[in-house]
Short mmCIF file of C-alpha atoms in Angstrom, two decimals:
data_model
loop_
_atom_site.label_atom_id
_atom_site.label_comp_id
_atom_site.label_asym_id
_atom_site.label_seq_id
_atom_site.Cartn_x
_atom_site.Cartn_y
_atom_site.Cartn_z
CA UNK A 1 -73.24 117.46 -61.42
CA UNK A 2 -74.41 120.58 -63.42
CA UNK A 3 -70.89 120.17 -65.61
CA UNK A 4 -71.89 116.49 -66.15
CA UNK A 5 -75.21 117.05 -67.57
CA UNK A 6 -74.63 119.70 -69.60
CA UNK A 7 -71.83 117.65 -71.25
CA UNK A 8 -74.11 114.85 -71.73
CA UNK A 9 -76.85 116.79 -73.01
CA UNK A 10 -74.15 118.09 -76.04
CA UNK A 11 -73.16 114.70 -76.56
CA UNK A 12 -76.93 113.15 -77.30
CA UNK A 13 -77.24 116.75 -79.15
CA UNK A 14 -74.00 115.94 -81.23
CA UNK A 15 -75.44 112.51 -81.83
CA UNK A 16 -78.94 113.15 -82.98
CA UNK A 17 -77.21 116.26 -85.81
CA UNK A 18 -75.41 113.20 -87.22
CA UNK A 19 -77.57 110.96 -87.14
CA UNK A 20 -79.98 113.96 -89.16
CA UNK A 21 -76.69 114.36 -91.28
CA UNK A 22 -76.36 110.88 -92.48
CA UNK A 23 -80.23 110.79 -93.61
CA UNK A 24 -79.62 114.40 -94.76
CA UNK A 25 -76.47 112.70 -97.22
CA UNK A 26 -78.75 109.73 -98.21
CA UNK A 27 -81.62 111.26 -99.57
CA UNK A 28 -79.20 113.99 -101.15
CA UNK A 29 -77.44 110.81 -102.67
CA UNK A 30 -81.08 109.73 -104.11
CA UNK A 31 -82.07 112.90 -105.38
CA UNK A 32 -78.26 113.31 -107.70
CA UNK A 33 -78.90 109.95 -108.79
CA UNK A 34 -82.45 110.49 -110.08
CA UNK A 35 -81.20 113.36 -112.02
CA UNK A 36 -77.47 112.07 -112.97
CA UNK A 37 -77.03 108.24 -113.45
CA UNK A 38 -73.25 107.85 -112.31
CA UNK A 39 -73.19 104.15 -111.82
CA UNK A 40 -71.69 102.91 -114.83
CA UNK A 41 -73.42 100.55 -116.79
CA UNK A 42 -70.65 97.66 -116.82
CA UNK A 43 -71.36 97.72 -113.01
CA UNK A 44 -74.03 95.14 -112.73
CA UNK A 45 -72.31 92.60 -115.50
CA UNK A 46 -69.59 92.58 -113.46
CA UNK A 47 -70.92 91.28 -110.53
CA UNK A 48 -71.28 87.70 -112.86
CA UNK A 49 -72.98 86.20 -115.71
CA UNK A 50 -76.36 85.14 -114.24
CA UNK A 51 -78.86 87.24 -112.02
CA UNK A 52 -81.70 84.97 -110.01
CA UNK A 53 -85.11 86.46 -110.23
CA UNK A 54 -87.84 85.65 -107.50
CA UNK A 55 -91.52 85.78 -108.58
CA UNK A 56 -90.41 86.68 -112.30
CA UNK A 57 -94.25 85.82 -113.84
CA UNK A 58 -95.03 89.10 -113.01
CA UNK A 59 -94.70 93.03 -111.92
CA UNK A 60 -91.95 94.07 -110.25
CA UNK A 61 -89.91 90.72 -110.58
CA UNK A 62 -90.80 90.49 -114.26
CA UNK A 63 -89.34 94.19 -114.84
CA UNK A 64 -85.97 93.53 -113.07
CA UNK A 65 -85.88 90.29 -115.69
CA UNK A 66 -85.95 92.70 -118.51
CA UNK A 67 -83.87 95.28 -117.48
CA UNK A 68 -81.26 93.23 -115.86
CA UNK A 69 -81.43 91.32 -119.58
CA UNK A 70 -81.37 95.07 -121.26
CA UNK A 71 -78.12 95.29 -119.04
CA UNK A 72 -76.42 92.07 -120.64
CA UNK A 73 -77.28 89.56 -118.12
CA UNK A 74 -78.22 86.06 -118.48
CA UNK A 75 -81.47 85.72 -116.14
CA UNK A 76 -82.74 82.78 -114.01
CA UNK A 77 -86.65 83.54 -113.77
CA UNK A 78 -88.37 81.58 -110.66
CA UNK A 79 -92.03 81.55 -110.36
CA UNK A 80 -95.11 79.24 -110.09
CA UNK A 81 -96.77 79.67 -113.16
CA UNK A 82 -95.14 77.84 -115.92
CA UNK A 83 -97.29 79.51 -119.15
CA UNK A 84 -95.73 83.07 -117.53
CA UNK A 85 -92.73 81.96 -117.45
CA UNK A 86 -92.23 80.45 -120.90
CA UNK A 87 -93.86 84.13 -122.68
CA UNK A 88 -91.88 85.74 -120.59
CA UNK A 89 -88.27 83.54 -121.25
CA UNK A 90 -89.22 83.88 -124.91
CA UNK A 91 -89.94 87.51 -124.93
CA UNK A 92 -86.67 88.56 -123.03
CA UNK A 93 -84.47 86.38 -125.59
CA UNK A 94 -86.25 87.89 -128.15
CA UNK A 95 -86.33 91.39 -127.55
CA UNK A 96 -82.77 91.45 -125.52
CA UNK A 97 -80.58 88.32 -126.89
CA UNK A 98 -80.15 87.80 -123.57
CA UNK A 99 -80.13 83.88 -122.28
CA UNK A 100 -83.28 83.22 -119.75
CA UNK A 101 -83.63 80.05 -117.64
CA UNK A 102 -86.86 79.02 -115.88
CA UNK A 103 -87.32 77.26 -113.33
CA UNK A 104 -90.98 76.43 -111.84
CA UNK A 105 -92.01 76.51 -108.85
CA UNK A 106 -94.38 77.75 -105.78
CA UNK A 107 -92.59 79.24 -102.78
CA UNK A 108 -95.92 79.45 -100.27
CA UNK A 109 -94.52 75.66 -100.22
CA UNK A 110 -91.18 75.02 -98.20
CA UNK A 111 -90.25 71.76 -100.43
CA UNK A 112 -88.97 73.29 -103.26
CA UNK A 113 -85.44 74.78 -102.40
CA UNK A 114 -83.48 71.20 -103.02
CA UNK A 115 -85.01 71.55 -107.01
CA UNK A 116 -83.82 75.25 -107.23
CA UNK A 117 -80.66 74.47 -106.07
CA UNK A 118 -79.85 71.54 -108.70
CA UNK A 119 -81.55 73.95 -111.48
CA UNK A 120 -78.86 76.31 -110.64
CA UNK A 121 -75.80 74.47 -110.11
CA UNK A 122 -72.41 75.40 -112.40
CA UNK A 123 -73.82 79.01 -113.23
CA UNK A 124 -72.00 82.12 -112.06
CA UNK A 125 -74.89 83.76 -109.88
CA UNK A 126 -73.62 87.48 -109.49
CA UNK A 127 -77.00 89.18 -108.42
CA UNK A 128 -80.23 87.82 -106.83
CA UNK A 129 -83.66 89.66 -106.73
CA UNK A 130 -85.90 88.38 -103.77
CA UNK A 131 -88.55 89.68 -105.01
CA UNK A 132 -91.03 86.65 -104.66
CA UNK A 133 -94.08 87.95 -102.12
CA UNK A 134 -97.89 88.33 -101.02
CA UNK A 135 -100.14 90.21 -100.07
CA UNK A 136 -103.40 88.80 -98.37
CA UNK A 137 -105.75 91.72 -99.23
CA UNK A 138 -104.69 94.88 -100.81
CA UNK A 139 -107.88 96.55 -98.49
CA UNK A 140 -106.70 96.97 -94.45
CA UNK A 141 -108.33 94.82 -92.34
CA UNK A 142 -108.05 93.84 -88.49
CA UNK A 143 -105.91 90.58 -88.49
CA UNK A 144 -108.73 87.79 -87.47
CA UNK A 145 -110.93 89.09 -90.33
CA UNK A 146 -108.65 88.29 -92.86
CA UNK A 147 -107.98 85.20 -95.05
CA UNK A 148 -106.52 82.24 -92.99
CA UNK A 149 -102.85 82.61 -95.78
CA UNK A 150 -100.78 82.56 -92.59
CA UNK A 151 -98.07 79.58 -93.27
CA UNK A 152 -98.42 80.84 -97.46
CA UNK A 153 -97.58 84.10 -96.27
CA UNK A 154 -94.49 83.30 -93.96
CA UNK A 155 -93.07 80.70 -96.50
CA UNK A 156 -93.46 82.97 -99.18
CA UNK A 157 -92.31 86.91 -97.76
CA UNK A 158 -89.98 85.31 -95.24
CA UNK A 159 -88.08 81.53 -95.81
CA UNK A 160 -88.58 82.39 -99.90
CA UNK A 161 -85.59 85.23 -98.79
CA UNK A 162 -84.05 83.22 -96.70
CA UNK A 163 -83.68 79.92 -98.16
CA UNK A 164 -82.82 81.59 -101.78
CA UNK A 165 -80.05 83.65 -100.04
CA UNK A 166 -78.49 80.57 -98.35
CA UNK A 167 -78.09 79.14 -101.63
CA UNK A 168 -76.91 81.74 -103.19
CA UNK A 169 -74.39 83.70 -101.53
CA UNK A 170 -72.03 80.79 -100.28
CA UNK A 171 -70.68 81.01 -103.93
CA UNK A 172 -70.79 85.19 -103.99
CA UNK A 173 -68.75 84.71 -100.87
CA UNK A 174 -66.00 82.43 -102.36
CA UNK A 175 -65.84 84.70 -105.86
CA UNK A 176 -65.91 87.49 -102.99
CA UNK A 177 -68.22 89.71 -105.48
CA UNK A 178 -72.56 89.58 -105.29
CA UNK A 179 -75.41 91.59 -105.10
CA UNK A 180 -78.23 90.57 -103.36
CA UNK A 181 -81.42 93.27 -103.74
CA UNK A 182 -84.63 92.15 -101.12
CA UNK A 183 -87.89 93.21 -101.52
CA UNK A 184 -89.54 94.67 -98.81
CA UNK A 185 -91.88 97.41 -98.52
CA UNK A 186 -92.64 100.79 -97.12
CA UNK A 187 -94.96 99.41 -94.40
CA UNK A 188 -91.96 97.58 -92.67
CA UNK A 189 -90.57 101.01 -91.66
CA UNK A 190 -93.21 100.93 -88.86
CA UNK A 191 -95.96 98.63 -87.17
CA UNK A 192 -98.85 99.28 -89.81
CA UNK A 193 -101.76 98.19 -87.73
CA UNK A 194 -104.29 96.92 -90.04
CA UNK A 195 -101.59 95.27 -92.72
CA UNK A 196 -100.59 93.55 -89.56
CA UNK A 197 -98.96 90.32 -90.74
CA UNK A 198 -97.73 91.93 -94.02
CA UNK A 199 -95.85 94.35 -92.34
CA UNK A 200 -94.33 92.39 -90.06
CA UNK A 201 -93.00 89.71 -92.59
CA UNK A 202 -91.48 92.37 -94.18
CA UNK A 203 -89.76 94.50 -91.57
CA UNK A 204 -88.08 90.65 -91.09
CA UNK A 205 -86.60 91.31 -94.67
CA UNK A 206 -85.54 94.73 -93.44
CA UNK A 207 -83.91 93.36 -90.35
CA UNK A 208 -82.42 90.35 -91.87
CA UNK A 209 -80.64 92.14 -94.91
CA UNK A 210 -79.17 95.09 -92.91
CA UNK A 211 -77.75 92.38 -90.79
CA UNK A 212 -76.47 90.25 -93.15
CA UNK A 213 -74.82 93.25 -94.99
CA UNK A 214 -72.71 94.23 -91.64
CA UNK A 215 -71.77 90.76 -91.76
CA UNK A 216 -70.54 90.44 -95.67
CA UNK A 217 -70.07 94.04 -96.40
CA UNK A 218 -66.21 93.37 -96.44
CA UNK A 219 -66.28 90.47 -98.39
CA UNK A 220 -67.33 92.21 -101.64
CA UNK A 221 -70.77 91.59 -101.37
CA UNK A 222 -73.73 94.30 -101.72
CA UNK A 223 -76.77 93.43 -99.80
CA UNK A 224 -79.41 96.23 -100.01
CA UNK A 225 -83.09 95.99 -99.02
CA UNK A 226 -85.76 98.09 -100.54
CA UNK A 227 -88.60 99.58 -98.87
CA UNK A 228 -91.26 101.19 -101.56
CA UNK A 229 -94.77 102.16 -101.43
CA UNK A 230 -97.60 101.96 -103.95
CA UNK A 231 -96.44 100.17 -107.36
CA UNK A 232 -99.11 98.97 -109.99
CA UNK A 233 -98.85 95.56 -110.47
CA UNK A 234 -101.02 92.60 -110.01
CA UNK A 235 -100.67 92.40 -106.12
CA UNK A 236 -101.78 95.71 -105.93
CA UNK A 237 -104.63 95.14 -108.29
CA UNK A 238 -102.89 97.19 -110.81
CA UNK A 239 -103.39 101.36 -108.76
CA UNK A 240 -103.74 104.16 -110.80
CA UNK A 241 -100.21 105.21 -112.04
CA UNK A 242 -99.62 108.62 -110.43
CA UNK A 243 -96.77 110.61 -108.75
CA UNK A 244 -96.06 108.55 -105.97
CA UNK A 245 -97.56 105.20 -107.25
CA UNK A 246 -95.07 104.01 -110.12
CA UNK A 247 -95.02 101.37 -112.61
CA UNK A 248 -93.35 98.20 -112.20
CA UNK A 249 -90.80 99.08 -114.78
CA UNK A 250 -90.01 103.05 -113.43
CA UNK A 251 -90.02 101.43 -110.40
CA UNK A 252 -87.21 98.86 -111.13
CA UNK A 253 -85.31 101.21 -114.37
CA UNK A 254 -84.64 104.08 -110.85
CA UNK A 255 -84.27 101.74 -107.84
CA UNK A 256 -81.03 100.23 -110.20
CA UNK A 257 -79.13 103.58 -109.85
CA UNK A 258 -79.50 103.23 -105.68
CA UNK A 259 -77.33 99.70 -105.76
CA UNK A 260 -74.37 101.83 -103.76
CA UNK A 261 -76.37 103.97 -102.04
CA UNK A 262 -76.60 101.68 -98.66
CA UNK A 263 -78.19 98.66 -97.13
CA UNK A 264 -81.37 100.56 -97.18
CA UNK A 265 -83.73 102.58 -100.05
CA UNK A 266 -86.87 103.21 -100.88
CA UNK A 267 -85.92 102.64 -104.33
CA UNK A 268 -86.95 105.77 -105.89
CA UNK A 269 -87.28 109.50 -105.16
CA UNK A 270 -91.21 109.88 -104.35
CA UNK A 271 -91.25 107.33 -101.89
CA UNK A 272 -87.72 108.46 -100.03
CA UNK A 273 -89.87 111.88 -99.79
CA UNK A 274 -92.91 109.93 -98.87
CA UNK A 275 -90.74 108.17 -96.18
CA UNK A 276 -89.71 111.35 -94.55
CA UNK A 277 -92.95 113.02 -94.62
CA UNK A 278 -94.03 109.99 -92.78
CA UNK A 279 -91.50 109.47 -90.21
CA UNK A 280 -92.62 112.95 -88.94
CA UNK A 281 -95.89 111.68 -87.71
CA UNK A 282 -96.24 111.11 -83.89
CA UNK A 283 -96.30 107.44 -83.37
CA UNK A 284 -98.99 108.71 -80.83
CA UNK A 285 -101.25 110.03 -84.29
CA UNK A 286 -100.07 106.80 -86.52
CA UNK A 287 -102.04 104.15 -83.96
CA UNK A 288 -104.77 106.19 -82.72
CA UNK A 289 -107.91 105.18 -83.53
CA UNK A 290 -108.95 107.69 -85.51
CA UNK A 291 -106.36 107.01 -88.02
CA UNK A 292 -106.91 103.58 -87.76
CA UNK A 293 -110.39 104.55 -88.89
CA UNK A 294 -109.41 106.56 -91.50
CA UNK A 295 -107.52 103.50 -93.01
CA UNK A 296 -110.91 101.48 -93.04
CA UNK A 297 -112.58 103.94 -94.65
CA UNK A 298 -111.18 106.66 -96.60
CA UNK A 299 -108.00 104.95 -97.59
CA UNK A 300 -110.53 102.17 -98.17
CA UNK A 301 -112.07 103.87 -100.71
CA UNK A 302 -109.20 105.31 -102.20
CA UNK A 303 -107.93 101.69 -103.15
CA UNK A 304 -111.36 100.68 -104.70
CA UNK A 305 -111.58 103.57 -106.87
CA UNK A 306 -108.35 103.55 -108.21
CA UNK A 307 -107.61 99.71 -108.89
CA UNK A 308 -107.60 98.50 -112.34
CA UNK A 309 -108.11 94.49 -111.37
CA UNK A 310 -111.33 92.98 -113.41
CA UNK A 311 -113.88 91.31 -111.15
CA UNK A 312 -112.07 93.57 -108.03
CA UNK A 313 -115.06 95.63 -106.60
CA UNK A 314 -115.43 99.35 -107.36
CA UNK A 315 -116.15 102.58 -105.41
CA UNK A 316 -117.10 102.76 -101.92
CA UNK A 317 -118.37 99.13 -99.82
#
């Protein structure tokens, strides 16, 4: 009995170092590749002509527009606004002589996948950003207390990646090449009590695209979700740029080098080192109340001090 447990004890030991080793060789991987870009550039045109762009009117989907167009792709932009869109189309043809497409329309609504689909047919789709998402209210908040955006929110963080990838990677499948990079955010890694429904339409993302890569990893198809924290753009009521909060375009120019990396990245250095420092926090500490107190109050304040949004209110409630 003695022999038995001791060799089971070494086994879950053996387990857990490589487990530690595999993180250990991911965030190593993140770290080279912040400091020595050895993706080639050709990479990304080769996975096909045209790269689909979810919420492209602005911040983070609007900067993977331009720098997948800086890279020599053709770009399909997909938002609701169609002003945004048109500047934006304009701009990128301009400044890139890249082609741009647009294609209007509002995914908190769940009619508006057959339109995509005919705006897309015939072109060779070789990467898709879901990047399309919302964010109720940038403050924490208990769930009952906060806006009644429920179905918006599910139609547009959860079918919006669902219904764009079933379109799309049917024909990455049969050219057996694709990338498919989905938006998800640092607050899926955990339950985040007080971003309640956020979080958990996004750790759906998380669970959906590591699934879905197991399932067309050997059919030449990249499917990697990322997991950030704090980026300035509008949904964030444009934060103070800092360290760990980065600009929609830093955000996008270093999350590009992680394509290969595996089905799961932060998307740049600070927030892998963020994610660790995290993950070492009891879960025991992370719900307590006191935290959970902290969030409504100091991290409250944080936000309203550093947000850059006219009309959004300022310093402490």
């Amino acid at each position: 009995m003695g022999q038995a447990l001791e060799g089971f004890f070494i086994l879950v030991g053996l387990l857990v170092c490589l487990v530690c080793l595999a993180k250990c060789v991911r965030f190593c991987q993140c770290v080279l590749l912040s400091f020595w870009k050895v993706l080639p550039r050709s990479f990304l045109r080769s996975m096909g002509q045209w790269a689909v762009v979810t919420g492209a009117g602005d911040g983070i989907g609007k900067a993977y527009a331009f720098e997948l167009a800086k890279r020599g792709l053709s770009v399909v932009l997909i938002s609701r606004t169609l002003e945004k869109l048109e500047a934006i189309a304009a701009e990128i043809e301009r400044t890139t002589g890249s082609r741009a497409k647009i294609i209007q329309a509002d995914f908190t609504k769940d009619d508006i996948y057959e339109h995509i689909q005919e705006e897309i047919k015939g072109l060779e789709i070789g990467i898709l950003v879901n990047n399309v998402g919302m964010l109720p209210n940038l403050l924490p908040g208990h769930f009952l207390s906060a806006p009644d955006e429920t179905q918006s929110l599910v139609h547009c963080n959860i079918t919006s990646v669902v219904k764009m990838t079933q379109l799309i990677l049917k024909h990455m499948e049969s050219r057996r090449k694709g990338l498919i990079l989905n938006l998800s955010s640092g607050v899926a890694l955990c339950p985040w009590p007080l971003y309640s429904l956020y979080s958990a339409s996004k750790a759906f993302v998380c669970t959906f695209s590591k699934a879905l890569q197991e399932e067309y990893r050997e059919k030449g198809i990249i499917i990697q979700v990322l997991t950030p924290y704090a980026v300035s753009t509008p949904m964030t009521k444009f934060l103070n740029t800092s360290v760990m909060t980065k600009t929609a375009a830093e955000f996008v120019k270093e999350s590009l080098n992680y394509v290969t990396v595996g089905d799961e990245t932060c998307g740049c250095l600070a927030h892998e080192i963020l994610a660790r420092f995290l993950s070492l926090i009891p879960a025991r500490a992370f719900y307590s109340g006191p935290f959970q107190r902290f969030l409504l109050t100091r991290y409250a304040d944080y936000l309203r001090q550093n947000v850059k949004a006219a009309g959004w209110p300022q310093g402490p409630a």
